Amino acid sequence: MGPILIVDDEFGIVEAMRDLLSDEGYRTAIALNGKEALERMAEEHPCLVLLDYMMPVMNGPALLEAMERNPLLRDIPVVMMSASPPDYWKHLRCAAFLPKPFSLDELLVMVKRFAQSAILQ
């Protein structure tokens, strides 16, 4: 199984999520924007992407579009994370939405749901 890729421009959030998921036994990779995320995905195919909506350089929707155009990336489940209302993401092709702020339990439930489906594929 590939790592869970955490993509968010707020390093404190990335660090906290990485630590929590590592403590739960998951391998993780991080990126601070969509461009970095594409570079990480070129190095190693993630089993799940936890993706912030608003970021500099390349935001979440732009990364989703790039992933959709790439046959090697289009089937990776993406969980969009945002403090914005859900209307912002409903038109996007992502597996789920996690509203910020979220609890650690909500994050773990989402990760277990999609990381498990990635293992079975």
PDB file of C-alpha atoms in Angstrom:
ATOM      1  CA  MET A   1       0.000   0.000   0.000  1.00  0.00           C
ATOM      2  CA  GLY A   2       1.258   3.472  -0.886  1.00  0.00           C
ATOM      3  CA  PRO A   3       1.347   6.294   1.619  1.00  0.00           C
ATOM      4  CA  ILE A   4      -1.482   8.605   2.542  1.00  0.00           C
ATOM      5  CA  LEU A   5      -0.625  11.939   0.944  1.00  0.00           C
ATOM      6  CA  ILE A   6      -1.543  14.951   3.088  1.00  0.00           C
ATOM      7  CA  VAL A   7      -1.793  18.155   1.036  1.00  0.00           C
ATOM      8  CA  ASP A   8      -2.330  21.401   2.952  1.00  0.00           C
ATOM      9  CA  ASP A   9      -0.537  24.749   3.071  1.00  0.00           C
ATOM     10  CA  GLU A  10      -0.854  25.012   6.858  1.00  0.00           C
ATOM     11  CA  PHE A  11       2.200  23.148   8.136  1.00  0.00           C
ATOM     12  CA  GLY A  12       0.778  22.791  11.661  1.00  0.00           C
ATOM     13  CA  ILE A  13      -2.227  20.898  10.290  1.00  0.00           C
ATOM     14  CA  VAL A  14      -0.021  18.727   8.086  1.00  0.00           C
ATOM     15  CA  GLU A  15       2.288  17.931  10.983  1.00  0.00           C
ATOM     16  CA  ALA A  16      -0.581  17.039  13.355  1.00  0.00           C
ATOM     17  CA  MET A  17      -2.275  14.818  10.756  1.00  0.00           C
ATOM     18  CA  ARG A  18       1.019  13.133   9.876  1.00  0.00           C
ATOM     19  CA  ASP A  19       1.783  12.419  13.542  1.00  0.00           C
ATOM     20  CA  LEU A  20      -1.702  11.036  14.215  1.00  0.00           C
ATOM     21  CA  LEU A  21      -1.707   8.798  11.144  1.00  0.00           C
ATOM     22  CA  SER A  22       1.829   7.590  11.847  1.00  0.00           C
ATOM     23  CA  ASP A  23       0.791   6.709  15.403  1.00  0.00           C
ATOM     24  CA  GLU A  24      -2.064   4.671  13.871  1.00  0.00           C
ATOM     25  CA  GLY A  25       0.417   2.737  11.710  1.00  0.00           C
ATOM     26  CA  TYR A  26      -0.096   4.514   8.391  1.00  0.00           C
ATOM     27  CA  ARG A  27       2.737   5.590   6.133  1.00  0.00           C
ATOM     28  CA  THR A  28       2.383   9.221   5.101  1.00  0.00           C
ATOM     29  CA  ALA A  29       3.804  11.726   2.673  1.00  0.00           C
ATOM     30  CA  ILE A  30       3.228  15.461   2.744  1.00  0.00           C
ATOM     31  CA  ALA A  31       2.944  18.338   0.295  1.00  0.00           C
ATOM     32  CA  LEU A  32       2.252  22.002   1.003  1.00  0.00           C
ATOM     33  CA  ASN A  33       0.466  22.686  -2.300  1.00  0.00           C
ATOM     34  CA  GLY A  34      -0.890  20.898  -5.361  1.00  0.00           C
ATOM     35  CA  LYS A  35       2.329  21.243  -7.365  1.00  0.00           C
ATOM     36  CA  GLU A  36       4.317  19.527  -4.613  1.00  0.00           C
ATOM     37  CA  ALA A  37       1.608  16.872  -4.403  1.00  0.00           C
ATOM     38  CA  LEU A  38       2.036  16.018  -8.091  1.00  0.00           C
ATOM     39  CA  GLU A  39       5.771  15.703  -7.532  1.00  0.00           C
ATOM     40  CA  ARG A  40       5.215  13.333  -4.586  1.00  0.00           C
ATOM     41  CA  MET A  41       2.740  11.262  -6.629  1.00  0.00           C
ATOM     42  CA  ALA A  42       5.362  10.899  -9.369  1.00  0.00           C
ATOM     43  CA  GLU A  43       7.723   9.411  -6.768  1.00  0.00           C
ATOM     44  CA  GLU A  44       5.233   7.056  -5.135  1.00  0.00           C
ATOM     45  CA  HIS A  45       1.579   6.275  -5.844  1.00  0.00           C
ATOM     46  CA  PRO A  46      -0.486   7.172  -2.733  1.00  0.00           C
ATOM     47  CA  CYS A  47      -3.409   5.044  -1.575  1.00  0.00           C
ATOM     48  CA  LEU A  48      -5.341   8.160  -0.480  1.00  0.00           C
ATOM     49  CA  VAL A  49      -5.019  11.932  -0.800  1.00  0.00           C
ATOM     50  CA  LEU A  50      -6.234  14.242   1.978  1.00  0.00           C
ATOM     51  CA  LEU A  51      -6.540  17.513   0.087  1.00  0.00           C
ATOM     52  CA  ASP A  52      -7.110  21.068   1.265  1.00  0.00           C
ATOM     53  CA  TYR A  53      -9.354  23.155  -0.985  1.00  0.00           C
ATOM     54  CA  MET A  54      -7.589  26.526  -0.776  1.00  0.00           C
ATOM     55  CA  MET A  55      -3.804  26.670  -1.196  1.00  0.00           C
ATOM     56  CA  PRO A  56      -1.260  28.833  -3.026  1.00  0.00           C
ATOM     57  CA  VAL A  57       0.604  27.701  -6.162  1.00  0.00           C
ATOM     58  CA  MET A  58      -1.989  25.025  -7.094  1.00  0.00           C
ATOM     59  CA  ASN A  59      -5.232  24.691  -5.151  1.00  0.00           C
ATOM     60  CA  GLY A  60      -7.267  21.559  -4.480  1.00  0.00           C
ATOM     61  CA  PRO A  61      -9.603  21.780  -7.497  1.00  0.00           C
ATOM     62  CA  ALA A  62      -6.639  22.344  -9.850  1.00  0.00           C
ATOM     63  CA  LEU A  63      -4.889  19.281  -8.418  1.00  0.00           C
ATOM     64  CA  LEU A  64      -8.042  17.212  -8.857  1.00  0.00           C
ATOM     65  CA  GLU A  65      -8.193  18.286 -12.521  1.00  0.00           C
ATOM     66  CA  ALA A  66      -4.543  17.317 -13.039  1.00  0.00           C
ATOM     67  CA  MET A  67      -5.160  13.944 -11.399  1.00  0.00           C
ATOM     68  CA  GLU A  68      -8.226  13.343 -13.581  1.00  0.00           C
ATOM     69  CA  ARG A  69      -6.162  13.928 -16.741  1.00  0.00           C
ATOM     70  CA  ASN A  70      -3.537  11.389 -15.643  1.00  0.00           C
ATOM     71  CA  PRO A  71      -4.621   7.734 -16.045  1.00  0.00           C
ATOM     72  CA  LEU A  72      -2.186   6.695 -13.297  1.00  0.00           C
ATOM     73  CA  LEU A  73      -3.695   9.108 -10.762  1.00  0.00           C
ATOM     74  CA  ARG A  74      -7.394   9.378 -11.595  1.00  0.00           C
ATOM     75  CA  ASP A  75      -8.468   6.381  -9.479  1.00  0.00           C
ATOM     76  CA  ILE A  76      -6.781   7.510  -6.256  1.00  0.00           C
ATOM     77  CA  PRO A  77      -9.472   8.418  -3.706  1.00  0.00           C
ATOM     78  CA  VAL A  78      -9.364  12.063  -2.650  1.00  0.00           C
ATOM     79  CA  VAL A  79     -10.914  13.475   0.513  1.00  0.00           C
ATOM     80  CA  MET A  80     -11.370  17.227   0.150  1.00  0.00           C
ATOM     81  CA  MET A  81     -10.922  19.242   3.351  1.00  0.00           C
ATOM     82  CA  SER A  82     -12.172  22.806   3.733  1.00  0.00           C
ATOM     83  CA  ALA A  83     -13.695  25.347   6.057  1.00  0.00           C
ATOM     84  CA  SER A  84     -15.726  26.548   3.062  1.00  0.00           C
ATOM     85  CA  PRO A  85     -19.343  25.447   2.691  1.00  0.00           C
ATOM     86  CA  PRO A  86     -19.918  22.075   0.979  1.00  0.00           C
ATOM     87  CA  ASP A  87     -21.300  23.844  -2.107  1.00  0.00           C
ATOM     88  CA  TYR A  88     -17.703  24.576  -3.075  1.00  0.00           C
ATOM     89  CA  TRP A  89     -16.805  20.931  -3.613  1.00  0.00           C
ATOM     90  CA  LYS A  90     -20.053  19.245  -4.743  1.00  0.00           C
ATOM     91  CA  HIS A  91     -19.152  19.714  -8.415  1.00  0.00           C
ATOM     92  CA  LEU A  92     -15.690  18.209  -7.884  1.00  0.00           C
ATOM     93  CA  ARG A  93     -14.829  14.573  -8.450  1.00  0.00           C
ATOM     94  CA  CYS A  94     -13.665  13.625  -4.973  1.00  0.00           C
ATOM     95  CA  ALA A  95     -14.566  10.626  -2.832  1.00  0.00           C
ATOM     96  CA  ALA A  96     -15.666  12.616   0.228  1.00  0.00           C
ATOM     97  CA  PHE A  97     -15.601  15.940   2.024  1.00  0.00           C
ATOM     98  CA  LEU A  98     -14.242  16.592   5.508  1.00  0.00           C
ATOM     99  CA  PRO A  99     -15.319  20.001   6.873  1.00  0.00           C
ATOM    100  CA  LYS A 100     -12.713  21.940   8.854  1.00  0.00           C
ATOM    101  CA  PRO A 101     -12.401  21.968  11.762  1.00  0.00           C
ATOM    102  CA  PHE A 102     -12.772  18.209  12.135  1.00  0.00           C
ATOM    103  CA  SER A 103     -12.129  15.901  15.055  1.00  0.00           C
ATOM    104  CA  LEU A 104      -9.351  13.336  15.077  1.00  0.00           C
ATOM    105  CA  ASP A 105     -12.003  10.615  15.213  1.00  0.00           C
ATOM    106  CA  GLU A 106     -13.686  11.990  12.066  1.00  0.00           C
ATOM    107  CA  LEU A 107     -10.339  12.000  10.282  1.00  0.00           C
ATOM    108  CA  LEU A 108      -9.544   8.429  11.314  1.00  0.00           C
ATOM    109  CA  VAL A 109     -12.965   7.156  10.228  1.00  0.00           C
ATOM    110  CA  MET A 110     -12.486   8.739   6.799  1.00  0.00           C
ATOM    111  CA  VAL A 111      -8.935   7.412   6.431  1.00  0.00           C
ATOM    112  CA  LYS A 112      -9.906   3.882   7.478  1.00  0.00           C
ATOM    113  CA  ARG A 113     -12.801   3.933   5.016  1.00  0.00           C
ATOM    114  CA  PHE A 114     -10.727   4.897   2.009  1.00  0.00           C
ATOM    115  CA  ALA A 115      -7.364   3.384   2.924  1.00  0.00           C
ATOM    116  CA  GLN A 116      -9.111   0.012   3.341  1.00  0.00           C
ATOM    117  CA  SER A 117     -10.757   0.295  -0.077  1.00  0.00           C
ATOM    118  CA  ALA A 118      -7.357   1.109  -1.569  1.00  0.00           C
ATOM    119  CA  ILE A 119      -5.896  -2.051  -0.021  1.00  0.00           C
ATOM    120  CA  LEU A 120      -8.632  -4.209  -1.565  1.00  0.00           C
ATOM    121  CA  GLN A 121      -8.092  -2.882  -5.105  1.00  0.00           C
TER     122      GLN A 121
END
